[in-house]
C-alpha cells in the first residue's frame, strides 16, 4: 500500500482566486501565475494562449478581487493536469481571455430521471417514477460518463411499458399515426423526426395495427420512443459557427430551466430560427423563468446545490420519518421557494444570504415557533436576529445535520464547498489518523473541540467545524435553540476567508459576511454554470464567472446571473471531445 | 385463460423441459458439476480484536464476531493478514479501494469525472475489470445471464458505490431491491394465454428493435467515448431482450419476497441467490451490502442507533468498538444465513448448491477506524465443487488481496492466469486453499 504525499492539485482556492483576479489578459502576480501553470502532463495540449485582452466583464470585475487572489493563490502551488477540475482547458498560461470563450467540450448527455418523468407527464399525461439512477457532478445530477447497463435498460423498459399502458392517447380513437410522428415524436425527441425514424415508427404502428386497435398501435409506438436514444440523449447538432442549432438550444434551455423537454411554443421558435442570437435567447430565458414551470429547474439547482435530498434519505436521516411526510416536504421545499421569490424580485446575491422574508408554509409553523414575526399573504417575516439568508432556513440546517444531532462539520463543509469553492486542505502525508480519546462533552461544539486538539486533524476540521459553529443555534431540525444538551451555545465562528481569518457570531452575521464576499459571488456563479452545463467548468470560464459574479452581487441580481450564463458562448457551444 | 406456467407444463408433455431450457440439460449431463462463484461484500472492514481467531490453522477457536460460522466450520477458510494495494499515490479512504477490491486495479486518478472537495482530488472509475466479469468472459457461459449482480441499498452511480466492472470504467448496477430483483429475475410473463403470450413477445421484440434501430440515427457528431457509451446502451437492450424470454417454472423458483425491511432485506437477497443458482440462471453472481463511502446506515437492532456505521468508525472508545463488533457479528449471521440457504438448495447431482459454489466475502479496507489496508478480512466458503480445503484459519504475511482474485479464477477452472490486476506484484492463488 502506498500512501505518499498528495498529488499536486490545482487548488480550487487558487482557481477562484484567478477567477477573481480580473481579466486584464496579463497576470503579474507570481502566486496566481504558479496556480495557472499547467505543469507537467497538464491539459495544455499546446493551445495558443489567448491574446484577447480584457473584456467588458473583466473590466467590471478586475477591481474586486485582485488582492484576495494573490494570497489565496499561493496555496495552489504547481498544478498537474492529471487531476483537477480546471486542468483540462488547454488554455496555456492565460487564466482567461474573454467571456466569449469557445466554452467547454460537453460530453453526450443523457436526460436525468426527473427530466424524463416530467416530460412524460407533459406529453403523455402519466406521472410515474423512472427507476434509473443518475450520476452526480458534485451534487448535481448529470449523466455524462456512465453507460446504460442491463439493469438500467430494464428500468427504461419497465417505465416505457407502464407509461404506454396508461398514456393519454385520445387522438388515437381513430388513426393517429401522423399525430404520433408530428406531435408526440417532436415533443419527445426535441426535434422533428428524421425520415428513417418516421419510416420505422410508421412500420411499427402498422405492424401492431394488423391485429390490434389504433390505441394499441399507438402504445407500441410510445413504448419504443421512450426507449429510443433520440429521446434519452441530447442529440445536439451544431451550426457552422460551432454554436448549437435552434432545436438543441431549445432543448437545453427547457431541460435546464423547466426540468423537462421544450413545450410546443419553444419548439415553434426553434423551427422558425428564432433562437439564433444572444438577444433572442435572452428573451426566451426571461419567458421561461417567468413561467410557473421554472419551479422545476430552480428546484433542481437549489435542492442539489444544498444537498437537501438528505432530508428524504432514510439512511442518513432515519429520525425524520416521525415528523410526517408533509413537514419533511415543507422543509425541503422552503429553500427552493425562498430562492424563487428572490429571483422573481430581481434580488441580488446578497439578499439570498441575508433576507429575513420567506414564503409562508403552514407545515413549518411548529419548526419556526416564535421565529415567525408576521405573516402577510404568501410571505412571512422571520426574526432578523435569528433568521437571515438561505443558510438559516430550517430545511438547510436540518439537511446538513445527522440523526438527532447537528453537524457543524457538515454545515461548514457545505458552505466551504457550495458557497466558497474553497474546500479544506487535504490531510498531510503520513497523518496519524488515530484521534485522541473522545471525552464526553456537553455540547456538540465541546465534543468537536476535543477532537480538534489534535494538530493533525485540525487542518481538515478547523475550517469546516469553525464555520459550522456559527449555525449551532439551529438544531438538527432547524429549530432555534439557545442551549445544547442543557449548556449554553457558543456560536462564535472562526474560519479562513480569502487571505484573512474572520470571526463572526451566529447565522445572521455569517450571512452578512458571505453576502459581501467576492469569493461567494464567484463560487455561486460557478455552481450555476456547473448545473447549467452539466460539466465542470474549465479555466476558460474564468472571465465569464467574473462577469456573472460581479453582476449577481451588484445591481444585475440573481436573474441576470442566469440570463448571462445562458446567453454566453459557454452555454451555446455544442457537444464534442476536448480539442 | 391458461397461465404461462401451465402452458409450459403442457408444452412439457410433448417436448421435455430440457428442450425448452437447454442449459439444464447441459448441467444434468455434465460429468462433474462446474463450480459457481459468489463475491460477497460488506463495508468498512471489521474490528480485528474481536474478529481474530486463536488456536492455529485447524484447531482454531472462532472469535466472538465469527462464532456463528461454527456449523459451516468445515467449509470455510478465514484469511488473516491480506494487504490491499490501492495503487495510487494519494489515498481517499473507502472510495479509492472499492474499485480495487475485485479488480486488483486502481481507481483512475487522471479523470475529473468526480471530485472530492474535502480531499481536493478528482478521480474517475476503476481502471480494471472485476474478476467475476473476466471469468464470465472467458467461460462464455450459456446460462440466461452471464453474471447477476445483487445488493442492498447501493446508492447512486459513484466509484465508492459500485464494485463490479465489466471493463475499465464500466460498472454494473446491482439489483439492490429484493422485490425489483425478484421481478426482473423470476417475474417473466405470467398468467397469459398462449395467443396473448405470443403477442406480448411480438410487441416486445418489435418495440425494442425499433428503439435499437434509432441508435443509428442520431445526428450529433460524437467522440469515441460517447459513441462507446451508446454502443454499450444498445448492447444492454439486446441482452435485456434475451433475458426477457421466460426462464422460470422448471425448477423450484423462489416466491416473491415479502417482509422486506432494512433488517431482513439481506436475507431476502440471499434467498434469491439460492434460487438463481438453483434454477441455473447464472453461475457467477455478486452481492454488495450498501456502499464503501460512507455507509452511515443505522442498525438499531444491534444497538447502532445513532451516528451511523461510518461516523461511528471515527471514534475509538471501547463502547464504539463494542457496538461495531455487534454489527459485524450480525453481518456474520447474515453470511451464515446465506450459506444455510445455499446448503438447503439441492443441486442437479443430488449435492447442494453450496457444495458446488465458492463464496468469497471481502471488504474495501481492513479497519474503518484507521482506514488501514494492512489487514483486509477475507473469508472463502462453500465446497467449490470439492476443491476448497475448508476448516482452516490461514495466517499470511506479505500477501496481496490479488491472490484471492487469482484463487477465484483457479476455482472456476481458469489456470493460466498468474497475476490479476495492475496492482499485482505477486503471483498465483492463495497457497493451499484449493486442492
mmCIF file of C-alpha atoms in Angstrom, chain A residues 34 103 116 121 142 155 207 268 310 314 405 446 477 488 503 541:
data_model
loop_
_atom_site.group_PDB
_atom_site.id
_atom_site.type_symbol
_atom_site.label_atom_id
_atom_site.label_comp_id
_atom_site.label_asym_id
_atom_site.label_seq_id
_atom_site.Cartn_x
_atom_site.Cartn_y
_atom_site.Cartn_z
ATOM 1 C CA UNK A 34 2.017 29.449 -10.375
ATOM 2 C CA UNK A 103 -16.611 27.015 -23.919
ATOM 3 C CA UNK A 116 -37.765 12.098 -18.207
ATOM 4 C CA UNK A 121 -46.177 13.782 -17.667
ATOM 5 C CA UNK A 142 -25.558 14.938 -14.817
ATOM 6 C CA UNK A 155 -35.561 0.390 -15.772
ATOM 7 C CA UNK A 207 -47.488 -3.979 -37.536
ATOM 8 C CA UNK A 268 -42.028 26.580 -32.755
ATOM 9 C CA UNK A 310 -30.572 14.177 2.609
ATOM 10 C CA UNK A 314 -33.783 7.265 5.409
ATOM 11 C CA UNK A 405 -27.690 15.837 16.336
ATOM 12 C CA UNK A 446 -17.284 20.917 23.020
ATOM 13 C CA UNK A 477 -34.449 20.014 12.699
ATOM 14 C CA UNK A 488 -25.458 27.443 26.593
ATOM 15 C CA UNK A 503 -14.703 35.646 13.133
ATOM 16 C CA UNK A 541 -14.720 30.084 -17.963
#
